[in-house]
DNA sequence: GTCTATATGTGGATAGAC
DNA sequence: GTCTATCCACATATAGAC
C-alpha cells in the first residue's frame, strides 16, 4: 500500500480531478491524459495507484459512497429505534434516503454538487462494469429501505412500491445530473424563473438546498399517488383495489 | 441526395443498427466499425451517407423525434380545441406528453423500447453537441406544454411548475432508460415482483404498456403534491401560501 | 454508391531508469 | 513513487479506384 511521502496527496488530487472530469465529460470521453494533466501528476500515476481507468472510476465513487451508505443506514437505524417497532412514516424514510444524499451537495468536503452531478450522470451509463459496481455498492442500503417502505405502506402491493422507488430514484438522479433539456431550452438553471432575486448567481450549496426543498414534496406526492387500475390485466385488479392512505 | 438503388436500404440499416448499439453501449463506446460491421455495410458508408459519427447520432434521433414532436403538438391541439378556450386538466396534459412517448415503446416501427431506452440514456449524456441538439429538437414542444401547464394550474407559481416538469422528465427518462440499480440488485426487471404470472417473459410491447400504467399516476401525484414551505427563503413564503387544488 | 487502402490521431497500459 | 519513452490496439475520417 502506498502511503509515504506525498503519495497520499497524489492519490487525492487524482481522485478530485477525475471526479470533476468524469462529471463534465463522462467516463468514456475522459482520457487518462486529461486527468493526469489537470492533476499535474505523471501519466503513469493512475495505473500505479489504482491499476486501471475502470478501477479509478470505482475508487472515485467508493470514497463517497462508503460515507453515504453508512449515513443512510444510520439514519434508518435511528428512525427505527425511535419508533420502537412501529412502522415509519413514508416521509421519514424518504427524508433519510434522499435528504442524506442531497445534503452531500451542500458539503464540498463530501464532493458537493460535483459528486451529485457525477452520480446522476453515471447511474445511466450502460457500461457493464459500472452497472455491476453500483449493484454491489447499493445492494444493502436499497434492501433495507425497500423493507422499511413495505412496512410503512402495508396496504400497497410491494411490486407497486418497488416501481415507485424506481421512479423516485429516477427523478432524483435526473435532477442532480443537471443535464435536463429544460435548462438548455430556457437558457437558465431551473429556479431562475422563480422571481427570486439574483437566482442566477446561486452557489452550489444554495442550489443543493433548494433542490432538496423542491424535490422532496414531489417524491412524496408520487409515492402516495392513487394506484393504477390495470386496464389490461384483469387478474390483478383485485389486488389493487382501494387507494393509498392519504395521511402520511 | 442519395436515393437510387439500395442506398435507401443501406441508410435505414445503418440507422437501425446504430440505434440499437448506441442504446446498448452509449455513444462514445460505440465505434463506427461495430456499426458498419453489424449492419453489413462498408466502413465508409456512414461518412458517405451522414457525414460524421455525430451527424449519424443526430439522424438516429431526428427520424424518431420528428414523428414524436408532431404527435405531441397535435395531441395538445386536439385537447385545446375540444376544451374551447378553457384550461386543460393536468392529467390530460400529462397523458398527451408522456402517453404519446410511451406508446412509441409498443410500436416496433417507431423504434419500440430500443428507441425509448436510447432516449432515456442519451438525455443524460454530457457531450455538448448532444445537449445542443436536444435543446433545439425539444424547444417548441416543451414551450407549448409548459404554457398549457401554467394555464392548467394558475394558482401554482410558474417556477414550481417548471421544477416539477423537470422532475417528471427525470422520472420518465430514468424509467425508460432501464438502467436502474434496483433491476440489477433484485436481479430482475421491475415488475417481476408483482406476483403476476410469467412476468419475466414479458415482451417489450407489454413492458411499455405496463410502464405507462405505473408511471402516469406517479407523475400526476408528484405534480399535484403540496407546495414546499421554503424554510430558508422567507421572502418567497407569501408566494407559496396555500396548496395545489386537490381535484384535477 | 460502394469498396479498399490508408492517413492521422488518440486511447490505455507498461517497462525500466532514477 | 515518480518519470520518460514506448508499445500497440483502435478510433474517425478520407482519397481514389471501381
Coordinates of N, CA and C in Angstrom, one line a residue, chain B residues 75-195:
Chain B
X75 N -51.6 16.3 -30.4 CA -52.4 15.9 -29.2 C -52.9 17.1 -28.4
X76 N -51.9 18.1 -28.2 CA -52.3 19.3 -27.5 C -53.3 20.1 -28.3
X77 N -53.1 20.2 -29.6 CA -54.0 21.0 -30.4 C -55.4 20.4 -30.2
X78 N -55.6 19.1 -30.3 CA -56.9 18.5 -30.2 C -57.5 18.8 -28.9
X79 N -56.7 18.6 -27.8 CA -57.2 18.9 -26.4 C -57.7 20.3 -26.3
X80 N -56.9 21.2 -26.8 CA -57.3 22.6 -26.6 C -58.5 23.0 -27.4
X81 N -58.6 22.4 -28.6 CA -59.7 22.7 -29.4 C -61.0 22.1 -28.8
X82 N -60.9 20.9 -28.2 CA -62.1 20.3 -27.5 C -62.5 21.1 -26.3
X83 N -61.5 21.7 -25.6 CA -61.8 22.5 -24.4 C -62.4 23.8 -24.7
X84 N -62.2 24.3 -25.9 CA -62.8 25.5 -26.4 C -62.4 26.7 -25.5
X85 N -61.1 26.9 -25.3 CA -60.6 28.1 -24.5 C -60.5 27.8 -23.0
X86 N -61.1 26.8 -22.5 CA -60.9 26.5 -21.1 C -59.6 25.9 -20.8
X87 N -59.0 26.1 -19.6 CA -57.8 25.4 -19.3 C -58.0 23.9 -19.3
X88 N -56.9 23.2 -19.7 CA -57.0 21.7 -19.7 C -56.8 21.2 -18.3
X89 N -57.1 19.9 -18.1 CA -56.8 19.2 -16.9 C -55.3 18.8 -16.9
X90 N -54.6 18.9 -15.8 CA -53.2 18.4 -15.8 C -53.1 16.9 -16.2
X91 N -54.1 16.1 -15.9 CA -54.0 14.7 -16.3 C -54.0 14.6 -17.8
X92 N -54.8 15.4 -18.5 CA -54.9 15.4 -19.9 C -53.5 15.8 -20.5
X93 N -52.9 16.8 -19.9 CA -51.6 17.3 -20.5 C -50.6 16.3 -20.3
X94 N -50.5 15.6 -19.1 CA -49.5 14.6 -18.9 C -49.7 13.4 -19.9
X95 N -51.0 13.1 -20.0 CA -51.3 11.9 -20.9 C -50.8 12.3 -22.3
X96 N -51.1 13.5 -22.8 CA -50.6 13.9 -24.1 C -49.1 13.8 -24.3
X97 N -48.4 14.3 -23.2 CA -47.0 14.4 -23.3 C -46.3 13.1 -23.1
X98 N -46.6 12.5 -22.0 CA -45.9 11.2 -21.7 C -46.5 10.0 -22.3
X99 N -47.8 10.0 -22.4 CA -48.5 8.9 -23.1 C -48.1 8.7 -24.5
X100 N -48.0 9.8 -25.2 CA -47.5 9.8 -26.6 C -46.2 9.1 -26.8
X101 N -45.3 9.5 -25.9 CA -43.9 8.9 -25.9 C -44.0 7.5 -25.6
X102 N -44.6 7.1 -24.5 CA -44.6 5.7 -24.0 C -45.3 4.8 -25.0
X103 N -46.2 5.3 -25.8 CA -46.8 4.5 -26.8 C -45.9 4.1 -27.9
X104 N -44.8 4.9 -28.1 CA -43.8 4.5 -29.1 C -43.1 3.2 -28.7
X105 N -43.1 2.9 -27.4 CA -42.4 1.7 -26.9 C -43.2 0.5 -27.3
X106 N -44.5 0.6 -27.7 CA -45.3 -0.5 -28.0 C -45.3 -0.8 -29.5
X107 N -44.7 0.2 -30.3 CA -44.8 0.1 -31.7 C -43.4 -0.1 -32.3
X108 N -43.0 -1.3 -32.7 CA -41.6 -1.5 -33.2 C -41.3 -0.6 -34.4
X109 N -42.3 -0.3 -35.2 CA -42.0 0.5 -36.4 C -41.6 2.0 -36.0
X110 N -41.8 2.3 -34.8 CA -41.4 3.7 -34.3 C -40.2 3.6 -33.4
X111 N -39.5 2.4 -33.4 CA -38.3 2.2 -32.6 C -38.5 1.4 -31.4
X112 N -39.8 1.3 -30.9 CA -40.1 0.4 -29.8 C -39.3 0.8 -28.6
X113 N -39.1 -0.2 -27.7 CA -38.4 0.1 -26.5 C -36.9 0.4 -26.7
X114 N -36.4 -0.1 -27.9 CA -35.0 0.2 -28.2 C -34.8 1.7 -28.2
X115 N -35.7 2.4 -28.9 CA -35.6 3.9 -29.0 C -35.8 4.5 -27.7
X116 N -36.8 4.0 -27.0 CA -37.1 4.7 -25.7 C -35.9 4.6 -24.7
X117 N -35.3 3.4 -24.7 CA -34.1 3.2 -23.8 C -33.0 4.1 -24.3
X118 N -32.8 4.2 -25.6 CA -31.7 5.1 -26.1 C -32.0 6.5 -25.7
X119 N -33.2 6.9 -25.9 CA -33.6 8.3 -25.5 C -33.3 8.6 -24.0
X120 N -33.7 7.7 -23.2 CA -33.5 7.9 -21.7 C -32.1 7.9 -21.4
X121 N -31.3 7.1 -22.0 CA -29.8 7.1 -21.7 C -29.1 8.2 -22.3
X122 N -29.6 8.7 -23.4 CA -28.8 9.8 -24.1 C -29.1 11.2 -23.5
X123 N -30.3 11.3 -22.9 CA -30.7 12.6 -22.3 C -29.7 13.0 -21.2
X124 N -29.0 12.1 -20.6 CA -28.1 12.5 -19.6 C -26.6 12.5 -20.1
X125 N -26.4 12.3 -21.4 CA -25.0 12.4 -21.9 C -24.5 13.9 -21.8
X126 N -23.3 14.1 -21.3 CA -22.8 15.4 -21.1 C -22.3 16.1 -22.4
X127 N -22.1 15.3 -23.5 CA -21.5 15.9 -24.7 C -22.2 17.1 -25.2
X128 N -21.5 18.1 -25.5 CA -22.1 19.4 -25.8 C -23.0 19.3 -27.0
X129 N -22.5 18.6 -28.1 CA -23.3 18.6 -29.3 C -24.6 17.9 -29.1
X130 N -24.7 16.9 -28.2 CA -25.9 16.2 -27.9 C -26.9 17.2 -27.1
X131 N -26.4 17.8 -26.1 CA -27.2 18.8 -25.4 C -27.8 19.8 -26.3
X132 N -26.9 20.4 -27.2 CA -27.4 21.4 -28.1 C -28.5 20.9 -29.0
X133 N -28.2 19.7 -29.5 CA -29.2 19.1 -30.4 C -30.6 18.9 -29.8
X134 N -30.6 18.3 -28.6 CA -31.8 18.1 -27.9 C -32.5 19.4 -27.6
X135 N -31.8 20.4 -27.2 CA -32.4 21.7 -26.9 C -33.2 22.2 -28.1
X136 N -32.6 22.1 -29.3 CA -33.2 22.5 -30.5 C -34.5 21.7 -30.8
X137 N -34.3 20.4 -30.7 CA -35.4 19.5 -31.1 C -36.6 19.6 -30.1
X138 N -36.3 19.9 -28.9 CA -37.4 19.9 -27.9 C -38.0 21.3 -27.6
X139 N -37.4 22.4 -28.1 CA -37.7 23.7 -27.7 C -39.2 24.0 -27.9
X140 N -39.7 23.8 -29.1 CA -41.1 24.2 -29.4 C -42.1 23.4 -28.5
X141 N -41.9 22.1 -28.5 CA -42.9 21.2 -27.7 C -42.9 21.6 -26.3
X142 N -41.7 21.7 -25.7 CA -41.6 22.0 -24.3 C -42.3 23.3 -24.0
X143 N -42.1 24.2 -24.8 CA -42.7 25.5 -24.6 C -44.2 25.5 -24.6
X144 N -44.7 24.8 -25.6 CA -46.2 24.7 -25.7 C -46.8 24.0 -24.4
X145 N -46.1 22.9 -24.0 CA -46.7 22.1 -22.9 C -46.5 22.9 -21.6
X146 N -45.4 23.6 -21.5 CA -45.2 24.4 -20.3 C -46.3 25.5 -20.1
X147 N -46.6 26.1 -21.2 CA -47.7 27.1 -21.2 C -49.0 26.5 -20.8
X148 N -49.3 25.3 -21.4 CA -50.5 24.6 -21.1 C -50.6 24.3 -19.6
X149 N -49.5 23.9 -19.0 CA -49.5 23.6 -17.6 C -49.7 24.9 -16.7
X150 N -49.1 26.0 -17.2 CA -49.3 27.2 -16.5 C -50.8 27.6 -16.5
X151 N -51.4 27.4 -17.6 CA -52.9 27.7 -17.6 C -53.7 26.7 -16.8
X152 N -53.2 25.5 -16.8 CA -54.0 24.4 -16.1 C -53.9 24.6 -14.6
X153 N -52.8 25.2 -14.1 CA -52.5 25.3 -12.7 C -52.2 26.8 -12.4
X154 N -53.2 27.7 -12.5 CA -53.0 29.1 -12.4 C -52.6 29.5 -10.9
X155 N -52.9 28.7 -10.0 CA -52.6 29.1 -8.6 C -51.2 28.6 -8.2
X156 N -50.5 27.9 -9.0 CA -49.2 27.4 -8.7 C -48.1 28.3 -9.3
X157 N -47.2 28.7 -8.5 CA -46.1 29.5 -9.1 C -45.5 28.8 -10.3
X158 N -45.2 29.6 -11.3 CA -44.8 29.0 -12.6 C -43.4 28.4 -12.4
X159 N -42.6 28.9 -11.5 CA -41.3 28.3 -11.3 C -41.5 26.9 -10.7
X160 N -42.4 26.8 -9.8 CA -42.7 25.5 -9.3 C -43.1 24.5 -10.3
X161 N -43.9 24.9 -11.3 CA -44.3 24.0 -12.4 C -43.2 23.6 -13.2
X162 N -42.3 24.5 -13.5 CA -41.1 24.2 -14.2 C -40.2 23.1 -13.5
X163 N -40.0 23.4 -12.2 CA -39.3 22.3 -11.4 C -40.0 21.0 -11.5
X164 N -41.3 20.9 -11.4 CA -41.9 19.6 -11.4 C -42.0 19.0 -12.8
X165 N -42.0 19.8 -13.8 CA -41.9 19.3 -15.2 C -40.5 18.6 -15.3
X166 N -39.5 19.3 -14.8 CA -38.1 18.8 -14.7 C -38.1 17.4 -14.0
X167 N -38.7 17.3 -12.8 CA -38.7 16.1 -12.1 C -39.5 15.0 -12.8
X168 N -40.6 15.3 -13.5 CA -41.3 14.3 -14.2 C -40.5 13.8 -15.4
X169 N -39.9 14.7 -16.1 CA -39.0 14.3 -17.2 C -37.9 13.3 -16.7
X170 N -37.4 13.6 -15.5 CA -36.4 12.7 -14.9 C -36.9 11.4 -14.6
X171 N -38.1 11.3 -13.9 CA -38.6 10.0 -13.6 C -38.9 9.2 -14.8
X172 N -39.4 9.8 -15.9 CA -39.7 9.1 -17.1 C -38.4 8.7 -17.8
X173 N -37.5 9.6 -17.9 CA -36.2 9.4 -18.6 C -35.5 8.2 -18.0
X174 N -35.4 8.2 -16.7 CA -34.7 7.1 -16.0 C -35.5 5.8 -16.1
X175 N -36.8 5.9 -16.0 CA -37.6 4.7 -16.1 C -37.4 4.0 -17.5
X176 N -37.5 4.8 -18.5 CA -37.4 4.2 -19.9 C -35.9 3.8 -20.2
X177 N -35.0 4.4 -19.5 CA -33.6 4.0 -19.7 C -33.3 2.6 -19.3
X178 N -34.0 2.2 -18.3 CA -33.9 0.8 -17.8 C -32.5 0.4 -17.3
X179 N -31.8 1.4 -16.7 CA -30.5 1.1 -16.2 C -30.5 1.2 -14.6
X180 N -31.7 1.1 -14.1 CA -31.8 1.3 -12.6 C -31.1 0.3 -11.8
X181 N -30.5 0.7 -10.7 CA -29.8 -0.2 -9.8 C -30.7 -1.2 -9.2
X182 N -32.0 -0.8 -9.1 CA -32.9 -1.8 -8.5 C -33.0 -3.1 -9.3
X183 N -33.0 -2.9 -10.7 CA -33.1 -4.0 -11.5 C -31.9 -5.0 -11.4
X184 N -30.7 -4.4 -11.2 CA -29.5 -5.2 -11.0 C -29.5 -5.8 -9.6
X185 N -29.9 -5.1 -8.6 CA -29.9 -5.6 -7.2 C -30.8 -6.7 -7.1
X186 N -32.0 -6.6 -7.6 CA -33.0 -7.6 -7.4 C -32.9 -8.7 -8.5
X187 N -32.0 -8.4 -9.5 CA -31.7 -9.4 -10.5 C -32.9 -9.7 -11.4
X188 N -33.8 -8.7 -11.5 CA -34.9 -8.9 -12.4 C -35.5 -7.5 -12.8
X189 N -36.2 -7.5 -13.9 CA -36.9 -6.3 -14.3 C -37.9 -5.8 -13.2
X190 N -38.1 -4.6 -13.2 CA -39.1 -4.0 -12.3 C -40.4 -4.6 -12.8
X191 N -41.2 -5.1 -11.8 CA -42.5 -5.7 -12.2 C -42.5 -7.2 -12.0
X192 N -41.3 -7.8 -12.0 CA -41.3 -9.2 -11.7 C -41.8 -9.6 -10.4
X193 N -41.7 -8.7 -9.4 CA -42.2 -9.0 -8.1 C -43.7 -8.9 -7.9
X194 N -44.3 -8.6 -9.0 CA -45.8 -8.2 -8.9 C -46.6 -9.4 -8.5
X195 N -46.0 -10.6 -8.5 CA -46.8 -11.8 -8.3 C -47.7 -12.1 -9.5

